[in-house]
PDB file of C-alpha atoms in Angstrom:
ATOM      1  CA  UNK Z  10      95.557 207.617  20.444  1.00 50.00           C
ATOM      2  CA  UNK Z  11      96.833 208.332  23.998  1.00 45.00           C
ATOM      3  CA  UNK Z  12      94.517 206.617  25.898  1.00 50.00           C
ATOM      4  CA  UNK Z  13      95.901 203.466  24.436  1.00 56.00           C
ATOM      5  CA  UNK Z  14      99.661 204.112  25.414  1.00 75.00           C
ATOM      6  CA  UNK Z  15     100.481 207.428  26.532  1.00 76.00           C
ATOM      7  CA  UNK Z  16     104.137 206.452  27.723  1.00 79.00           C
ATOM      8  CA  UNK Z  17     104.808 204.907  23.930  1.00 82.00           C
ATOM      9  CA  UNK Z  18     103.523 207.582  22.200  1.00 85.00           C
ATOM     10  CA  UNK Z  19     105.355 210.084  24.301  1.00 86.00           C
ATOM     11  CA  UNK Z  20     108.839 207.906  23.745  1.00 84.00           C
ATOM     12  CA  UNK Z  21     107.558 208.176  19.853  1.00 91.00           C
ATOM     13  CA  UNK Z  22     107.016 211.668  19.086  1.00 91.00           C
ATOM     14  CA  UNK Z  23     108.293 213.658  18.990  1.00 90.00           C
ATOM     15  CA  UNK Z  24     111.281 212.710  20.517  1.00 89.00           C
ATOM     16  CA  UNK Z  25     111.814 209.699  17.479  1.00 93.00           C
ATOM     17  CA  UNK Z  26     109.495 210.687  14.818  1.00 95.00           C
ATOM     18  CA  UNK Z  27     107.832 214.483  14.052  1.00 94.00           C
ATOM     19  CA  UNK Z  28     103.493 213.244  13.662  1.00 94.00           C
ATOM     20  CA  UNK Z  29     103.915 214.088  10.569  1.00 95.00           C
ATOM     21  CA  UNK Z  30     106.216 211.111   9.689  1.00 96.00           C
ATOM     22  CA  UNK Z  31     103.702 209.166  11.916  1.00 97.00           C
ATOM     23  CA  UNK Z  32     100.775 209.709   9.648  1.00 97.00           C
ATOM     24  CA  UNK Z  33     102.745 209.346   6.080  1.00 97.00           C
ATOM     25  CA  UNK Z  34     103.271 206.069   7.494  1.00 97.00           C
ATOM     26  CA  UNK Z  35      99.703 205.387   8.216  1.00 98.00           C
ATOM     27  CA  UNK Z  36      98.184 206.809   5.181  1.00 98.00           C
ATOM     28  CA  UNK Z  37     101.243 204.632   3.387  1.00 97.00           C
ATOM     29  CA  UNK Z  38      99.149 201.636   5.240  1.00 97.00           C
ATOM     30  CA  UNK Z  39      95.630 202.611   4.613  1.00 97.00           C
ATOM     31  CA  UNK Z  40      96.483 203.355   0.724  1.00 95.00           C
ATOM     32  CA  UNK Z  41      97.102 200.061   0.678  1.00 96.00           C
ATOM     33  CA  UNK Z  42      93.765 198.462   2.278  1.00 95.00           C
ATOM     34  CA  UNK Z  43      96.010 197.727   5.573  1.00 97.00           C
ATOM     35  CA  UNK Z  44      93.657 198.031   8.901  1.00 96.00           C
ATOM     36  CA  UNK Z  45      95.882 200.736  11.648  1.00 96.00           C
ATOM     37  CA  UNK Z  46      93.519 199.343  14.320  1.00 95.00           C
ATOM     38  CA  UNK Z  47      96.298 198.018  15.775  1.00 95.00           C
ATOM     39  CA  UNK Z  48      98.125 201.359  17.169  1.00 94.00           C
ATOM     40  CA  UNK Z  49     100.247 199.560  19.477  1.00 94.00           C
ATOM     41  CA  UNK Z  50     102.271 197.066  17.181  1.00 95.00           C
ATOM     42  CA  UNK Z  51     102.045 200.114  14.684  1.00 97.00           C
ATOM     43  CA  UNK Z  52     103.910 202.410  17.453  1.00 96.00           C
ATOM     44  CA  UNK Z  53     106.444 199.610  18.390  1.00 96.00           C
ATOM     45  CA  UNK Z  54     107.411 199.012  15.411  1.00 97.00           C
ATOM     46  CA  UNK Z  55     107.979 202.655  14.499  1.00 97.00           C
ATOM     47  CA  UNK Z  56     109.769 203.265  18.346  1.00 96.00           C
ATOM     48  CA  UNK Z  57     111.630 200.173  17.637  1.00 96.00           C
ATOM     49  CA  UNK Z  58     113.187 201.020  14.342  1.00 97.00           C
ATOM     50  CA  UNK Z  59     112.903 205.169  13.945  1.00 95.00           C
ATOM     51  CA  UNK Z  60     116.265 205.305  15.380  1.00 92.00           C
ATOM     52  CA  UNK Z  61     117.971 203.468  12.676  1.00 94.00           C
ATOM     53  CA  UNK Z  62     115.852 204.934   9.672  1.00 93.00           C
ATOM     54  CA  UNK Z  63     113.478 208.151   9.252  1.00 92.00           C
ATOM     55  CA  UNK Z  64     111.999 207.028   5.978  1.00 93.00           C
ATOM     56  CA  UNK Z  65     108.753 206.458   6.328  1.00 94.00           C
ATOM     57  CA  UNK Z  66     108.251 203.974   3.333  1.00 93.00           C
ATOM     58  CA  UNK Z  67     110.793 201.746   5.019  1.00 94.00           C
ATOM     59  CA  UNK Z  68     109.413 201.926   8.284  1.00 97.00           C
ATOM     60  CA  UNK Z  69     106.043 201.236   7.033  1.00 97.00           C
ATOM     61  CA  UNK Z  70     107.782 197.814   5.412  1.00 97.00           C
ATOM     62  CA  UNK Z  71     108.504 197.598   9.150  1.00 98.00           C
ATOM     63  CA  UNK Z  72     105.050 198.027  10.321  1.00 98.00           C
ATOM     64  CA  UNK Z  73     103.583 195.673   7.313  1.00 98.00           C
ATOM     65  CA  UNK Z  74     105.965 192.836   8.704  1.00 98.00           C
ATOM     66  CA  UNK Z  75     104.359 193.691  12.409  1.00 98.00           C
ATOM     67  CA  UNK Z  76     101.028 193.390  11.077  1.00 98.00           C
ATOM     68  CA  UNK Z  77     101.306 190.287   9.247  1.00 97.00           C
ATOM     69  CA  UNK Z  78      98.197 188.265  11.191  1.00 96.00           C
ATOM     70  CA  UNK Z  79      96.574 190.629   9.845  1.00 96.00           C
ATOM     71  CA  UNK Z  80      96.950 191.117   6.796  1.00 97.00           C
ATOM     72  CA  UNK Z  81      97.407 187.313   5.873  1.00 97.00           C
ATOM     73  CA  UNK Z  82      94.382 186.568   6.962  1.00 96.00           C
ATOM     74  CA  UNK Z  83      92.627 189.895   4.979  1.00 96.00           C
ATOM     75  CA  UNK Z  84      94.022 188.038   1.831  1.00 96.00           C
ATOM     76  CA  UNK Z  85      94.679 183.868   2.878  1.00 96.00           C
ATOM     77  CA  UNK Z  86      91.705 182.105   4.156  1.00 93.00           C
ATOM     78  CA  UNK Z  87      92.370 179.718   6.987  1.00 91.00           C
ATOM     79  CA  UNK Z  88      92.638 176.418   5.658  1.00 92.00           C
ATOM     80  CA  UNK Z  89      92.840 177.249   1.999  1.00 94.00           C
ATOM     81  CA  UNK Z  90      95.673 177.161  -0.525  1.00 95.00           C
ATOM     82  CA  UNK Z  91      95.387 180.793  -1.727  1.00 96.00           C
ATOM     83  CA  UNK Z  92      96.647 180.803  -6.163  1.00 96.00           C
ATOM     84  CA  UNK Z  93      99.433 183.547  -6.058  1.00 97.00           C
ATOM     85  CA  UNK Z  94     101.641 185.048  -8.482  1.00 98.00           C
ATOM     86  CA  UNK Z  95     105.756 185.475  -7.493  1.00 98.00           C
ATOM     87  CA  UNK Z  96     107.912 187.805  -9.216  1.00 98.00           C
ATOM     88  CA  UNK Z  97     110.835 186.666 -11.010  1.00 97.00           C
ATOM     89  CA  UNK Z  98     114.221 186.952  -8.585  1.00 97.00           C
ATOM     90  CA  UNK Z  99     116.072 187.970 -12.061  1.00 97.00           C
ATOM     91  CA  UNK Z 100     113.034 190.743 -12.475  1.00 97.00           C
ATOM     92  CA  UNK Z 101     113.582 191.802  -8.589  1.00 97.00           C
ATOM     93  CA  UNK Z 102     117.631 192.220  -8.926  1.00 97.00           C
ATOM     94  CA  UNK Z 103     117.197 195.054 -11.675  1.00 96.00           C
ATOM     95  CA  UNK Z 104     114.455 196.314 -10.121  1.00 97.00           C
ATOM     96  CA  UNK Z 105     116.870 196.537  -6.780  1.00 96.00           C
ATOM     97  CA  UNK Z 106     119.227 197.448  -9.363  1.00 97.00           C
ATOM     98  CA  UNK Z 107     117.725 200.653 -10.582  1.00 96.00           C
ATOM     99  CA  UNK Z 108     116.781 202.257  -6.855  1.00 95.00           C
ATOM    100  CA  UNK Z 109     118.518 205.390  -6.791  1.00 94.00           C
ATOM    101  CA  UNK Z 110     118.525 207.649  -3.089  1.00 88.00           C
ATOM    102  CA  UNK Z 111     118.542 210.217  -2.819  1.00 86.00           C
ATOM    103  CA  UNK Z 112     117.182 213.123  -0.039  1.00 83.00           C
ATOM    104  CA  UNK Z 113     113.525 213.702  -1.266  1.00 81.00           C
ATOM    105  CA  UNK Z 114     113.747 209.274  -0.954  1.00 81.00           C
ATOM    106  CA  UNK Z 115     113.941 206.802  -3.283  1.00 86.00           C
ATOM    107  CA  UNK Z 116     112.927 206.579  -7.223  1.00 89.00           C
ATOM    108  CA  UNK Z 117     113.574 203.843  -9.386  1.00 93.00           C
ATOM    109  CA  UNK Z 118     114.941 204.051 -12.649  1.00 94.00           C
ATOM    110  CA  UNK Z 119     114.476 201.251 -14.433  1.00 94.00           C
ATOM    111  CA  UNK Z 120     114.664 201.174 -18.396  1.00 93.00           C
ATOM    112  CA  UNK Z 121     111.536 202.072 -20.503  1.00 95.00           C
ATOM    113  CA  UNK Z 122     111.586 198.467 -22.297  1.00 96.00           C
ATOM    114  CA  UNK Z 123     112.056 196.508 -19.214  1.00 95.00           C
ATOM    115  CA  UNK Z 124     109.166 198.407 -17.712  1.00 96.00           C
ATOM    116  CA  UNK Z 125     106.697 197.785 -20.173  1.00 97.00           C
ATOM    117  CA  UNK Z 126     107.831 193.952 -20.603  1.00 97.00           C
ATOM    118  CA  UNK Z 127     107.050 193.798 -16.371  1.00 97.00           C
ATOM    119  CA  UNK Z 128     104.157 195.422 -16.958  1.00 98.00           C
ATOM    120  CA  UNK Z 129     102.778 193.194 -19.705  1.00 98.00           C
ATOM    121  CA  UNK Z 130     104.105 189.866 -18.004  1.00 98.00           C
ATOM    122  CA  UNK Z 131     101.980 191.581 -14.681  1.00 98.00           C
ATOM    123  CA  UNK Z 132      99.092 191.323 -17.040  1.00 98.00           C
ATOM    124  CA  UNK Z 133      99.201 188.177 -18.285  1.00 98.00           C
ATOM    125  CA  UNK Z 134      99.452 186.967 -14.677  1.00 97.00           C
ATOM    126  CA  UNK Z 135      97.164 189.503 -12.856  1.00 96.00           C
ATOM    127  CA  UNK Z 136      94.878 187.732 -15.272  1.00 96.00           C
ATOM    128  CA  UNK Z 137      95.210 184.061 -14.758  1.00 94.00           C
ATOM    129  CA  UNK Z 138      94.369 184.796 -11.160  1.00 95.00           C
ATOM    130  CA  UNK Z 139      91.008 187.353 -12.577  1.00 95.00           C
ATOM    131  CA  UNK Z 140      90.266 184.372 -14.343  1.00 94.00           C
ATOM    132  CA  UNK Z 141      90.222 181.435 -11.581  1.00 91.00           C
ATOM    133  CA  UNK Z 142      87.941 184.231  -9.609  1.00 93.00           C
ATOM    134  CA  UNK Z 143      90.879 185.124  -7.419  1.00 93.00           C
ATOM    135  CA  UNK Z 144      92.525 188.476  -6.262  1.00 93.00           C
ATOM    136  CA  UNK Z 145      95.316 189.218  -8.037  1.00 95.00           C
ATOM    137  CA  UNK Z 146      98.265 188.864  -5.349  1.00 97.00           C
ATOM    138  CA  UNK Z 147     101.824 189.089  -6.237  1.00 98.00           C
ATOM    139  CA  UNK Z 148     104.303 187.952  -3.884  1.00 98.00           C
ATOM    140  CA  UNK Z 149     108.239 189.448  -3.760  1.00 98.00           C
ATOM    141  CA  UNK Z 150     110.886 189.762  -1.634  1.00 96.00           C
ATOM    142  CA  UNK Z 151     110.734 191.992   1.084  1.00 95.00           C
ATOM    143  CA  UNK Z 152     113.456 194.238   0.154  1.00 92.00           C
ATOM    144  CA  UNK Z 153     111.591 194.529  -3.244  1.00 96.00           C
ATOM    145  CA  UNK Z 154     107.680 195.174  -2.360  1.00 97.00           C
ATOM    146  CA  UNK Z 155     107.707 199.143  -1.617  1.00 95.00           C
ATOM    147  CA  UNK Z 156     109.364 199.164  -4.876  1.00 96.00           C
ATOM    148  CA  UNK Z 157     107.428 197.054  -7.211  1.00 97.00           C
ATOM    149  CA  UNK Z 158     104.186 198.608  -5.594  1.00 96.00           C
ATOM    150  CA  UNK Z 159     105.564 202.054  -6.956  1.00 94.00           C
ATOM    151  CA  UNK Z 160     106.525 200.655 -10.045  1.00 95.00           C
ATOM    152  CA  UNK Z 161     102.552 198.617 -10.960  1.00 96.00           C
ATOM    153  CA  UNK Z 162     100.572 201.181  -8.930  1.00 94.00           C
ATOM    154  CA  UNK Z 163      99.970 203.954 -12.069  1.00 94.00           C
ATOM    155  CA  UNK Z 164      99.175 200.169 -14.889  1.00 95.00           C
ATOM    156  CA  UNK Z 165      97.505 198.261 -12.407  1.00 95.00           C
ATOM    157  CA  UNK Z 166      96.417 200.558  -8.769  1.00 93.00           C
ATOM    158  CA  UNK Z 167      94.616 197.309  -7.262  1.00 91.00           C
ATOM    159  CA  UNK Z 168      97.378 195.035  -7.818  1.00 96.00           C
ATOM    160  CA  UNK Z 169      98.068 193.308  -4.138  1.00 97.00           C
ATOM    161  CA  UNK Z 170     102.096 193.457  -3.372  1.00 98.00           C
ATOM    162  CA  UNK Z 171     103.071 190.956  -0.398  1.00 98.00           C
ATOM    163  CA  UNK Z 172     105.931 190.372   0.521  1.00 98.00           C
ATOM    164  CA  UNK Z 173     107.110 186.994   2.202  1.00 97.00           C
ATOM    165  CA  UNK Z 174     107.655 188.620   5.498  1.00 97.00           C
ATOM    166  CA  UNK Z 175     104.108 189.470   5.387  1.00 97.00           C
ATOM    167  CA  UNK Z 176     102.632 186.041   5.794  1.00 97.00           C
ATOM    168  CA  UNK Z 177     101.915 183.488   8.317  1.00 96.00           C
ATOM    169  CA  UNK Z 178     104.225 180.548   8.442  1.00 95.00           C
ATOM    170  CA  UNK Z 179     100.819 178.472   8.387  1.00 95.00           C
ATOM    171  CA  UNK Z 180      99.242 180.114   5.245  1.00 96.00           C
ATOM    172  CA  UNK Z 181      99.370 177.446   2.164  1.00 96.00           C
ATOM    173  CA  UNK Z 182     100.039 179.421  -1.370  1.00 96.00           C
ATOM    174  CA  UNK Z 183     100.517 177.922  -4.697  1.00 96.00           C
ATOM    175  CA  UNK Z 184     102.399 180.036  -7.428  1.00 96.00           C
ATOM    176  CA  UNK Z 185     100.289 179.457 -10.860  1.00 95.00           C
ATOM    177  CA  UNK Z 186     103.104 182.037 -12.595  1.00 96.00           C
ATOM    178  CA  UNK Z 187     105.728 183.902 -12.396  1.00 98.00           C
ATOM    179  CA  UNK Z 188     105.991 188.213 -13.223  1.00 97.00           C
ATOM    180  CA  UNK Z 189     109.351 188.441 -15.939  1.00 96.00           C
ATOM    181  CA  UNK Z 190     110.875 190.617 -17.975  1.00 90.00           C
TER     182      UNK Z 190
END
């Protein structure tokens, strides 16, 4: 990792982040299938915003934004409308809604019955997009992805969470449905 900036990751840690904050937010990036090849956009992101937030789930957010040629083009071929699912902006305001922080981070507590009716309407969408032969990619808000992520990884671990921060201005989607409550 040095040889490729030794003055950046000097600034970084541990004068910004401890390396173990460094590699929560990697393995937070490889959990999800996201290539770290990139080191440098990974460390200037994290030098870039470490000094207004140590939480690594938001910085990796930050990374995922700073790495979004390549992750649009690990799930949107080039010249080809890719079929995704959005989530519901009603569906994303209670999920917003029920983030609690706290020191350990962030949980969400969203009710029981609202959870399972997500869940199920994730299901029935996941499913159109099985069916067509196509990944099953859900797109939210930024603010919302880390969360919904959390919230579909234990029902459904492969589900793909984007967010729209997270893809190319020249990528062509179409929504076939919509995750609700």
């Amino acid at each position: 990792v040095k040889e490729s900036n030794p003055v950046l990751v000097d600034e970084l840690i541990p004068k910004l982040l401890g390396i173990g904050e460094v590699q929560k937010v990697l393995q937070n990036l490889l959990r999800e299938g996201i290539s770290i090849r990139d080191l440098l956009s990974i460390f200037e992101t994290l030098a870039d915003h470490a000094a207004a937030t140590r939480d690594t789930d938001i910085l990796t957010e930050y990374v995922r934004q700073s790495l979004k040629r390549a992750i649009s083009s690990k799930y949107f071929p080039m010249n080809e409308t890719t079929s995704v699912v959005t989530l519901d902006p009603r569906a994303e305001q209670d999920i917003m809604n029920s983030v609690k922080q706290t020191e350990q981070g962030a949980y969400i507590t969203l009710d029981p019955e609202k959870t399972q009716r997500l869940m199920q309407s994730v299901k029935v969408e996941a499913e159109k997009l099985e069916n067509l032969g196509k990944n099953p990619i859900i797109v939210t808000s930024p603010i919302v992805r880390m969360y919904f992520k959390r919230l579909t990884k234990d029902y459904y671990p492969d589900l793909i969470v984007i967010s729209y921060n997270e893809i190319e201005s020249n990528v062509e989607l179409q929504s076939v449905g919509m995750v609700t409550e």
